[in-house]
PDB file of C-alpha atoms and ligand atoms in Angstrom:
ATOM      1  CA  MET B   1     -32.361 -55.297 -38.811  1.00  0.00           C
ATOM      2  CA  GLN B   2     -29.990 -57.973 -39.997  1.00  0.00           C
ATOM      3  CA  GLN B   3     -27.319 -55.178 -41.236  1.00  0.00           C
ATOM      4  CA  ASP B   4     -27.718 -53.500 -37.913  1.00  0.00           C
ATOM      5  CA  LEU B   5     -26.913 -56.722 -36.021  1.00  0.00           C
ATOM      6  CA  ILE B   6     -23.761 -57.116 -38.516  1.00  0.00           C
ATOM      7  CA  GLU B   7     -22.584 -53.671 -37.790  1.00  0.00           C
ATOM      8  CA  LYS B   8     -22.771 -54.408 -33.979  1.00  0.00           C
ATOM      9  CA  HIS B   9     -20.500 -57.610 -34.029  1.00  0.00           C
ATOM     10  CA  TYR B  10     -17.244 -57.169 -35.546  1.00  0.00           C
ATOM     11  CA  GLY B  11     -14.630 -59.565 -36.503  1.00  0.00           C
ATOM     12  CA  SER B  12     -10.931 -58.738 -35.711  1.00  0.00           C
ATOM     13  CA  VAL B  13      -9.849 -58.576 -39.666  1.00  0.00           C
ATOM     14  CA  PHE B  14     -10.481 -55.422 -41.520  1.00  0.00           C
ATOM     15  CA  ASN B  15      -9.607 -54.411 -44.802  1.00  0.00           C
ATOM     16  CA  ASN B  16     -10.295 -50.442 -44.118  1.00  0.00           C
ATOM     17  CA  GLU B  17      -8.374 -48.943 -41.676  1.00  0.00           C
ATOM     18  CA  GLN B  18     -10.890 -46.090 -40.891  1.00  0.00           C
ATOM     19  CA  SER B  19     -13.634 -48.861 -40.377  1.00  0.00           C
ATOM     20  CA  LEU B  20     -11.026 -50.787 -38.191  1.00  0.00           C
ATOM     21  CA  LEU B  21     -10.369 -47.682 -36.172  1.00  0.00           C
ATOM     22  CA  ARG B  22     -14.359 -46.885 -35.941  1.00  0.00           C
ATOM     23  CA  ALA B  23     -14.894 -50.323 -34.511  1.00  0.00           C
ATOM     24  CA  VAL B  24     -12.218 -50.557 -31.964  1.00  0.00           C
ATOM     25  CA  LEU B  25     -13.431 -47.312 -30.620  1.00  0.00           C
ATOM     26  CA  LYS B  26     -16.839 -48.323 -30.451  1.00  0.00           C
ATOM     27  CA  ILE B  27     -15.793 -51.317 -28.221  1.00  0.00           C
ATOM     28  CA  HIS B  28     -13.238 -50.123 -26.070  1.00  0.00           C
ATOM     29  CA  ASN B  29     -13.919 -46.461 -26.073  1.00  0.00           C
ATOM     30  CA  ASN B  30     -17.639 -46.049 -25.939  1.00  0.00           C
ATOM     31  CA  GLY B  31     -17.713 -44.425 -29.459  1.00  0.00           C
ATOM     32  CA  ASN B  32     -15.632 -41.540 -28.882  1.00  0.00           C
ATOM     33  CA  THR B  33     -12.712 -40.426 -30.672  1.00  0.00           C
ATOM     34  CA  ILE B  34      -9.287 -40.599 -29.649  1.00  0.00           C
ATOM     35  CA  ASP B  35      -8.150 -37.590 -27.321  1.00  0.00           C
ATOM     36  CA  LEU B  36      -4.513 -37.537 -28.686  1.00  0.00           C
ATOM     37  CA  ASP B  37      -2.506 -38.577 -31.759  1.00  0.00           C
ATOM     38  CA  PRO B  38       1.057 -37.516 -31.303  1.00  0.00           C
ATOM     39  CA  MET B  39       2.482 -38.945 -34.636  1.00  0.00           C
ATOM     40  CA  PHE B  40      -0.314 -37.487 -36.721  1.00  0.00           C
ATOM     41  CA  ASN B  41       1.238 -37.053 -40.381  1.00  0.00           C
ATOM     42  CA  LYS B  42      -1.409 -36.529 -42.514  1.00  0.00           C
ATOM     43  CA  GLY B  43      -4.208 -37.702 -40.499  1.00  0.00           C
ATOM     44  CA  MET B  44      -5.218 -40.576 -42.591  1.00  0.00           C
ATOM     45  CA  PHE B  45      -7.133 -42.414 -39.745  1.00  0.00           C
ATOM     46  CA  TYR B  46      -9.670 -39.568 -39.987  1.00  0.00           C
ATOM     47  CA  LYS B  47      -9.914 -39.686 -43.899  1.00  0.00           C
ATOM     48  CA  LYS B  48     -13.756 -40.248 -44.720  1.00  0.00           C
ATOM     49  CA  GLY B  49     -15.107 -38.678 -41.423  1.00  0.00           C
ATOM     50  CA  PHE B  50     -15.581 -42.414 -39.882  1.00  0.00           C
ATOM     51  CA  VAL B  51     -13.666 -41.302 -36.994  1.00  0.00           C
ATOM     52  CA  ASP B  52     -13.654 -37.555 -35.682  1.00  0.00           C
ATOM     53  CA  PHE B  53     -10.241 -35.764 -35.561  1.00  0.00           C
ATOM     54  CA  PRO B  54      -8.545 -35.868 -32.054  1.00  0.00           C
ATOM     55  CA  LYS B  55      -8.275 -32.919 -29.846  1.00  0.00           C
ATOM     56  CA  LEU B  56      -4.693 -32.981 -29.649  1.00  0.00           C
ATOM     57  CA  LYS B  57      -2.426 -33.564 -32.568  1.00  0.00           C
ATOM     58  CA  TYR B  58       1.525 -33.636 -32.700  1.00  0.00           C
ATOM     59  CA  ASP B  59       4.258 -34.519 -35.047  1.00  0.00           C
ATOM     60  CA  LEU B  60       7.964 -34.331 -35.277  1.00  0.00           C
ATOM     61  CA  SER B  61       7.383 -33.073 -38.926  1.00  0.00           C
ATOM     62  CA  PRO B  62       3.765 -31.430 -38.524  1.00  0.00           C
ATOM     63  CA  ILE B  63       1.691 -30.131 -41.459  1.00  0.00           C
ATOM     64  CA  GLU B  64      -0.478 -26.772 -40.816  1.00  0.00           C
ATOM     65  CA  GLY B  65      -2.745 -27.162 -37.882  1.00  0.00           C
ATOM     66  CA  VAL B  66      -0.680 -29.851 -36.161  1.00  0.00           C
ATOM     67  CA  LYS B  67       1.488 -28.887 -33.142  1.00  0.00           C
ATOM     68  CA  LYS B  68       5.201 -29.805 -33.396  1.00  0.00           C
ATOM     69  CA  GLY B  69       5.923 -32.511 -30.579  1.00  0.00           C
ATOM     70  CA  ASN B  70       8.010 -35.382 -29.727  1.00  0.00           C
ATOM     71  CA  ALA B  71       6.060 -38.426 -28.537  1.00  0.00           C
ATOM     72  CA  THR B  72       8.558 -39.689 -26.165  1.00  0.00           C
ATOM     73  CA  ASN B  73       8.598 -36.273 -24.593  1.00  0.00           C
ATOM     74  CA  LEU B  74       5.114 -34.384 -24.922  1.00  0.00           C
ATOM     75  CA  PRO B  75       4.110 -31.332 -22.919  1.00  0.00           C
ATOM     76  CA  LEU B  76       1.122 -32.837 -21.289  1.00  0.00           C
ATOM     77  CA  ASP B  77       0.687 -33.673 -17.602  1.00  0.00           C
ATOM     78  CA  ALA B  78       0.658 -37.116 -16.320  1.00  0.00           C
ATOM     79  CA  CYS B  79      -2.542 -39.339 -15.967  1.00  0.00           C
ATOM     80  CA  SER B  80      -4.121 -36.556 -18.414  1.00  0.00           C
ATOM     81  CA  VAL B  81      -5.287 -38.537 -21.413  1.00  0.00           C
ATOM     82  CA  LYS B  82      -8.366 -40.875 -21.744  1.00  0.00           C
ATOM     83  CA  SER B  83      -7.271 -42.473 -25.038  1.00  0.00           C
ATOM     84  CA  MET B  84      -4.326 -41.976 -27.732  1.00  0.00           C
ATOM     85  CA  ILE B  85      -2.991 -43.749 -30.839  1.00  0.00           C
ATOM     86  CA  LEU B  86       0.597 -44.512 -31.941  1.00  0.00           C
ATOM     87  CA  ASP B  87       1.603 -44.855 -35.536  1.00  0.00           C
ATOM     88  CA  PRO B  88       5.274 -44.736 -35.492  1.00  0.00           C
ATOM     89  CA  PRO B  89       7.356 -45.550 -38.988  1.00  0.00           C
ATOM     90  CA  PHE B  90       7.801 -49.303 -39.047  1.00  0.00           C
ATOM     91  CA  LEU B  91      10.848 -49.436 -41.721  1.00  0.00           C
ATOM     92  CA  PHE B  92      14.096 -49.112 -40.457  1.00  0.00           C
ATOM     93  CA  GLY B  93      17.832 -49.791 -41.723  1.00  0.00           C
ATOM     94  CA  ILE B  94      18.610 -46.805 -44.177  1.00  0.00           C
ATOM     95  CA  HIS B  95      20.623 -47.944 -47.153  1.00  0.00           C
ATOM     96  CA  GLY B  96      22.884 -45.359 -48.913  1.00  0.00           C
ATOM     97  CA  LYS B  97      23.434 -41.939 -47.506  1.00  0.00           C
ATOM     98  CA  THR B  98      21.462 -41.143 -44.670  1.00  0.00           C
ATOM     99  CA  GLU B  99      21.969 -37.177 -44.675  1.00  0.00           C
ATOM    100  CA  ASP B 100      20.392 -37.635 -48.302  1.00  0.00           C
ATOM    101  CA  ASN B 101      17.290 -39.780 -47.232  1.00  0.00           C
ATOM    102  CA  VAL B 102      14.207 -37.940 -47.633  1.00  0.00           C
ATOM    103  CA  CYS B 103      12.231 -40.366 -45.663  1.00  0.00           C
ATOM    104  CA  SER B 104      14.684 -39.891 -43.030  1.00  0.00           C
ATOM    105  CA  LYS B 105      14.310 -36.338 -42.848  1.00  0.00           C
ATOM    106  CA  ARG B 106      10.544 -36.737 -42.706  1.00  0.00           C
ATOM    107  CA  TYR B 107      10.915 -39.320 -40.014  1.00  0.00           C
ATOM    108  CA  THR B 108       9.208 -41.796 -41.683  1.00  0.00           C
ATOM    109  CA  ILE B 109      12.149 -44.357 -41.711  1.00  0.00           C
ATOM    110  CA  ILE B 110      14.202 -45.378 -38.736  1.00  0.00           C
ATOM    111  CA  GLU B 111      17.872 -45.486 -39.398  1.00  0.00           C
ATOM    112  CA  ASN B 112      18.249 -49.042 -37.747  1.00  0.00           C
ATOM    113  CA  PHE B 113      17.149 -51.554 -35.425  1.00  0.00           C
ATOM    114  CA  ASP B 114      18.396 -49.931 -32.228  1.00  0.00           C
ATOM    115  CA  GLU B 115      16.851 -46.615 -32.932  1.00  0.00           C
ATOM    116  CA  MET B 116      13.715 -48.578 -33.696  1.00  0.00           C
ATOM    117  CA  VAL B 117      13.883 -50.061 -30.107  1.00  0.00           C
ATOM    118  CA  LYS B 118      14.593 -46.589 -28.680  1.00  0.00           C
ATOM    119  CA  LEU B 119      11.900 -45.027 -30.417  1.00  0.00           C
ATOM    120  CA  TYR B 120       9.342 -47.620 -29.556  1.00  0.00           C
ATOM    121  CA  LYS B 121      10.328 -48.050 -26.007  1.00  0.00           C
ATOM    122  CA  GLY B 122      10.114 -44.143 -25.606  1.00  0.00           C
ATOM    123  CA  ILE B 123       6.861 -43.758 -27.055  1.00  0.00           C
ATOM    124  CA  LEU B 124       5.300 -46.502 -25.030  1.00  0.00           C
ATOM    125  CA  SER B 125       6.391 -45.242 -21.673  1.00  0.00           C
ATOM    126  CA  GLU B 126       5.518 -41.660 -22.555  1.00  0.00           C
ATOM    127  CA  SER B 127       2.047 -43.197 -23.088  1.00  0.00           C
ATOM    128  CA  TYR B 128       2.070 -44.808 -19.830  1.00  0.00           C
ATOM    129  CA  ARG B 129       3.129 -41.662 -18.163  1.00  0.00           C
ATOM    130  CA  ILE B 130       0.316 -39.340 -19.812  1.00  0.00           C
ATOM    131  CA  LEU B 131      -2.636 -41.774 -19.825  1.00  0.00           C
ATOM    132  CA  GLU B 132      -5.038 -41.833 -16.808  1.00  0.00           C
ATOM    133  CA  ASP B 133      -5.624 -45.168 -14.989  1.00  0.00           C
ATOM    134  CA  ASN B 134      -7.643 -47.229 -17.566  1.00  0.00           C
ATOM    135  CA  GLY B 135      -6.847 -44.987 -20.444  1.00  0.00           C
ATOM    136  CA  LEU B 136      -6.580 -46.745 -23.966  1.00  0.00           C
ATOM    137  CA  LEU B 137      -3.579 -46.734 -26.186  1.00  0.00           C
ATOM    138  CA  ILE B 138      -4.156 -47.899 -29.721  1.00  0.00           C
ATOM    139  CA  PHE B 139      -0.553 -48.831 -31.249  1.00  0.00           C
ATOM    140  CA  LYS B 140      -0.277 -49.522 -34.880  1.00  0.00           C
ATOM    141  CA  CYS B 141       2.677 -51.651 -36.160  1.00  0.00           C
ATOM    142  CA  GLN B 142       3.866 -54.083 -38.605  1.00  0.00           C
ATOM    143  CA  ASP B 143       6.448 -56.824 -38.846  1.00  0.00           C
ATOM    144  CA  TYR B 144       9.192 -55.942 -41.100  1.00  0.00           C
ATOM    145  CA  THR B 145      11.568 -58.065 -43.457  1.00  0.00           C
ATOM    146  CA  ASP B 146      14.775 -56.351 -44.585  1.00  0.00           C
ATOM    147  CA  SER B 147      17.474 -58.765 -44.874  1.00  0.00           C
ATOM    148  CA  LYS B 148      15.922 -60.773 -41.933  1.00  0.00           C
ATOM    149  CA  THR B 149      12.466 -60.641 -40.440  1.00  0.00           C
ATOM    150  CA  THR B 150      11.705 -58.632 -36.958  1.00  0.00           C
ATOM    151  CA  MET B 151       8.455 -59.471 -35.673  1.00  0.00           C
ATOM    152  CA  THR B 152       7.585 -55.918 -34.478  1.00  0.00           C
ATOM    153  CA  HIS B 153       4.264 -56.876 -33.133  1.00  0.00           C
ATOM    154  CA  SER B 154       5.739 -59.123 -30.608  1.00  0.00           C
ATOM    155  CA  LEU B 155       8.220 -56.784 -29.375  1.00  0.00           C
ATOM    156  CA  VAL B 156       5.524 -54.072 -29.101  1.00  0.00           C
ATOM    157  CA  TYR B 157       3.450 -56.660 -26.902  1.00  0.00           C
ATOM    158  CA  ASN B 158       6.569 -57.342 -24.485  1.00  0.00           C
ATOM    159  CA  TRP B 159       7.560 -53.866 -23.765  1.00  0.00           C
ATOM    160  CA  ALA B 160       3.937 -52.794 -23.301  1.00  0.00           C
ATOM    161  CA  ILE B 161       3.520 -55.799 -20.876  1.00  0.00           C
ATOM    162  CA  GLU B 162       6.672 -54.993 -19.062  1.00  0.00           C
ATOM    163  CA  LEU B 163       5.460 -51.364 -18.662  1.00  0.00           C
ATOM    164  CA  ASP B 164       2.193 -52.680 -17.139  1.00  0.00           C
ATOM    165  CA  PHE B 165      -0.218 -52.065 -19.865  1.00  0.00           C
ATOM    166  CA  TYR B 166      -2.955 -54.916 -20.349  1.00  0.00           C
ATOM    167  CA  ALA B 167      -3.338 -56.179 -23.898  1.00  0.00           C
ATOM    168  CA  LYS B 168      -7.159 -56.140 -24.145  1.00  0.00           C
ATOM    169  CA  ASP B 169      -7.552 -56.562 -27.931  1.00  0.00           C
ATOM    170  CA  ILE B 170      -5.663 -56.864 -31.202  1.00  0.00           C
ATOM    171  CA  ALA B 171      -7.211 -56.177 -34.630  1.00  0.00           C
ATOM    172  CA  ILE B 172      -5.541 -56.772 -38.177  1.00  0.00           C
ATOM    173  CA  LEU B 173      -5.762 -54.459 -41.207  1.00  0.00           C
ATOM    174  CA  VAL B 174      -5.106 -56.420 -44.382  1.00  0.00           C
ATOM    175  CA  LYS B 175      -3.901 -54.433 -47.569  1.00  0.00           C
ATOM    176  CA  ASN B 176      -3.351 -56.659 -50.706  1.00  0.00           C
ATOM    177  CA  ASN B 177      -2.680 -53.821 -53.115  1.00  0.00           C
ATOM    178  CA  LYS B 178       0.895 -53.197 -51.840  1.00  0.00           C
ATOM    179  CA  ILE B 179       3.596 -52.597 -54.483  1.00  0.00           C
ATOM    180  CA  PHE B 180       6.022 -55.271 -55.176  1.00  0.00           C
ATOM    181  CA  ASN B 181       9.079 -56.196 -57.575  1.00  0.00           C
ATOM    182  CA  PRO B 182       7.974 -59.133 -59.416  1.00  0.00           C
ATOM    183  CA  ASN B 183      11.538 -59.865 -60.659  1.00  0.00           C
ATOM    184  CA  VAL B 184      12.894 -60.032 -57.210  1.00  0.00           C
ATOM    185  CA  ILE B 185      13.367 -63.970 -55.887  1.00  0.00           C
ATOM    186  CA  GLN B 186      10.702 -64.006 -52.790  1.00  0.00           C
ATOM    187  CA  ARG B 187      12.239 -65.362 -49.675  1.00  0.00           C
ATOM    188  CA  HIS B 188       9.650 -64.203 -47.189  1.00  0.00           C
ATOM    189  CA  LEU B 189       6.078 -63.967 -47.478  1.00  0.00           C
ATOM    190  CA  ARG B 190       5.157 -60.537 -48.454  1.00  0.00           C
ATOM    191  CA  LYS B 191       3.580 -58.673 -45.299  1.00  0.00           C
ATOM    192  CA  VAL B 192       0.159 -57.358 -46.352  1.00  0.00           C
ATOM    193  CA  HIS B 193      -0.918 -57.069 -42.614  1.00  0.00           C
ATOM    194  CA  SER B 194      -0.632 -54.693 -40.103  1.00  0.00           C
ATOM    195  CA  TYR B 195      -1.595 -54.846 -36.239  1.00  0.00           C
ATOM    196  CA  PHE B 196      -3.571 -52.651 -33.980  1.00  0.00           C
ATOM    197  CA  TRP B 197      -2.973 -53.590 -30.310  1.00  0.00           C
ATOM    198  CA  VAL B 198      -5.522 -52.105 -27.959  1.00  0.00           C
ATOM    199  CA  PHE B 199      -3.849 -51.660 -24.636  1.00  0.00           C
ATOM    200  CA  GLN B 200      -5.011 -50.369 -21.322  1.00  0.00           C
ATOM    201  CA  LYS B 201      -3.179 -48.830 -18.605  1.00  0.00           C
ATOM    202  CA  LYS B 202      -3.677 -51.140 -15.614  1.00  0.00           C
ATOM    203  CA  VAL B 203      -5.544 -49.624 -12.405  1.00  0.00           C
ATOM    204  CA  HIS B 204      -3.229 -49.948  -9.296  1.00  0.00           C
ATOM    205  CA  LYS B 205      -4.888 -50.636  -5.812  1.00  0.00           C
ATOM    206  CA  SER B 206      -3.895 -47.797  -3.311  1.00  0.00           C
ATOM    207  CA  GLY B 207      -0.613 -48.580  -1.756  1.00  0.00           C
ATOM    208  CA  GLU B 208       0.627 -50.585  -4.458  1.00  0.00           C
ATOM    209  CA  LYS B 209       3.740 -49.363  -6.228  1.00  0.00           C
ATOM    210  CA  LYS B 210       3.156 -47.669  -9.421  1.00  0.00           C
ATOM    211  CA  ARG B 211       5.832 -47.164 -12.095  1.00  0.00           C
TER     212      ARG B 211
HETATM  213  C1  SAM K 301       3.528 -43.667 -40.272  1.00  0.00           C
HETATM  214  S1  SAM K 301       3.642 -41.888 -40.115  1.00  0.00           S
HETATM  215  C2  SAM K 301       2.185 -41.610 -39.517  1.00  0.00           C
HETATM  216  C3  SAM K 301       0.746 -41.818 -40.307  1.00  0.00           C
HETATM  217  C4  SAM K 301      -0.543 -41.477 -39.701  1.00  0.00           C
HETATM  218  N1  SAM K 301      -1.079 -42.206 -39.012  1.00  0.00           N
HETATM  219  C5  SAM K 301      -1.510 -40.868 -40.698  1.00  0.00           C
HETATM  220  O1  SAM K 301      -2.610 -41.297 -40.869  1.00  0.00           O
HETATM  221  O2  SAM K 301      -1.089 -40.157 -41.685  1.00  0.00           O
HETATM  222  C6  SAM K 301       4.534 -41.505 -38.752  1.00  0.00           C
HETATM  223  C7  SAM K 301       5.002 -40.646 -38.428  1.00  0.00           C
HETATM  224  O3  SAM K 301       5.469 -40.454 -37.335  1.00  0.00           O
HETATM  225  C8  SAM K 301       6.090 -39.132 -37.021  1.00  0.00           C
HETATM  226  N2  SAM K 301       7.307 -39.300 -36.221  1.00  0.00           N
HETATM  227  C9  SAM K 301       8.526 -39.955 -36.185  1.00  0.00           C
HETATM  228  N3  SAM K 301       9.025 -40.005 -35.022  1.00  0.00           N
HETATM  229  C10 SAM K 301       8.286 -39.239 -33.998  1.00  0.00           C
HETATM  230  C11 SAM K 301       8.302 -38.541 -32.867  1.00  0.00           C
HETATM  231  N4  SAM K 301       9.445 -39.220 -32.051  1.00  0.00           N
HETATM  232  N5  SAM K 301       7.422 -37.935 -32.394  1.00  0.00           N
HETATM  233  C12 SAM K 301       6.477 -37.668 -33.004  1.00  0.00           C
HETATM  234  N6  SAM K 301       6.297 -37.900 -34.317  1.00  0.00           N
HETATM  235  C13 SAM K 301       7.027 -38.689 -35.014  1.00  0.00           C
HETATM  236  C14 SAM K 301       6.604 -38.738 -38.310  1.00  0.00           C
HETATM  237  O4  SAM K 301       7.010 -37.728 -38.802  1.00  0.00           O
HETATM  238  C15 SAM K 301       5.353 -39.380 -39.400  1.00  0.00           C
HETATM  239  O5  SAM K 301       4.730 -38.261 -39.457  1.00  0.00           O
END
């Protein structure tokens, strides 16, 4: 009984990605899994079976069983998706030879800040197009410090609101086991947390202009 109560009442901070997602889906998606994951990579969200695999899986660099697709331009009809998740690369600023960078070839690092803005705005507006009214968008993001800090989660919030999403909720994932170089002088706090924004596409009354 006590355990049951605890499981039914979630806090907003988690240290396990799969449990976080399961809780978000329980509260905001009637416990159903996500329809679409267009940045699937290896599908770590669905590890351990806490969350079922989505029906639609895409990636620019797909593994077997995943379709090749660009999350900024998906082969899906407007207003056809109930729920989706975005987990774009969060590192940007490639140092050294771009063409030799393995991560840039696998699309897991973004070339620079402007390219990050273009990608993030592109995937947000494509999500807005394909989601049905009231549709759910979970957006995983992290702030990033290279030579300076970018509060990416605030940018994502602003861009989503501009598009007319409602920021319905937020969950925070804390991972304390991140690798770091102890010989480097620390100038910023090491970011051990990431954010899962829960956005909802707003319903518009008939006659009202829709973007
Ligand atoms: C941070 S990883 C996602 C990790 C994934 N959530 C998992 O659990 O394994 C980012 C993924 O986005 C993909 N990607 C980058 N840009 C993309 C785009 N425009 N469209 C689709 N996938 C893209 C990369 O290939 C990479 O697999």
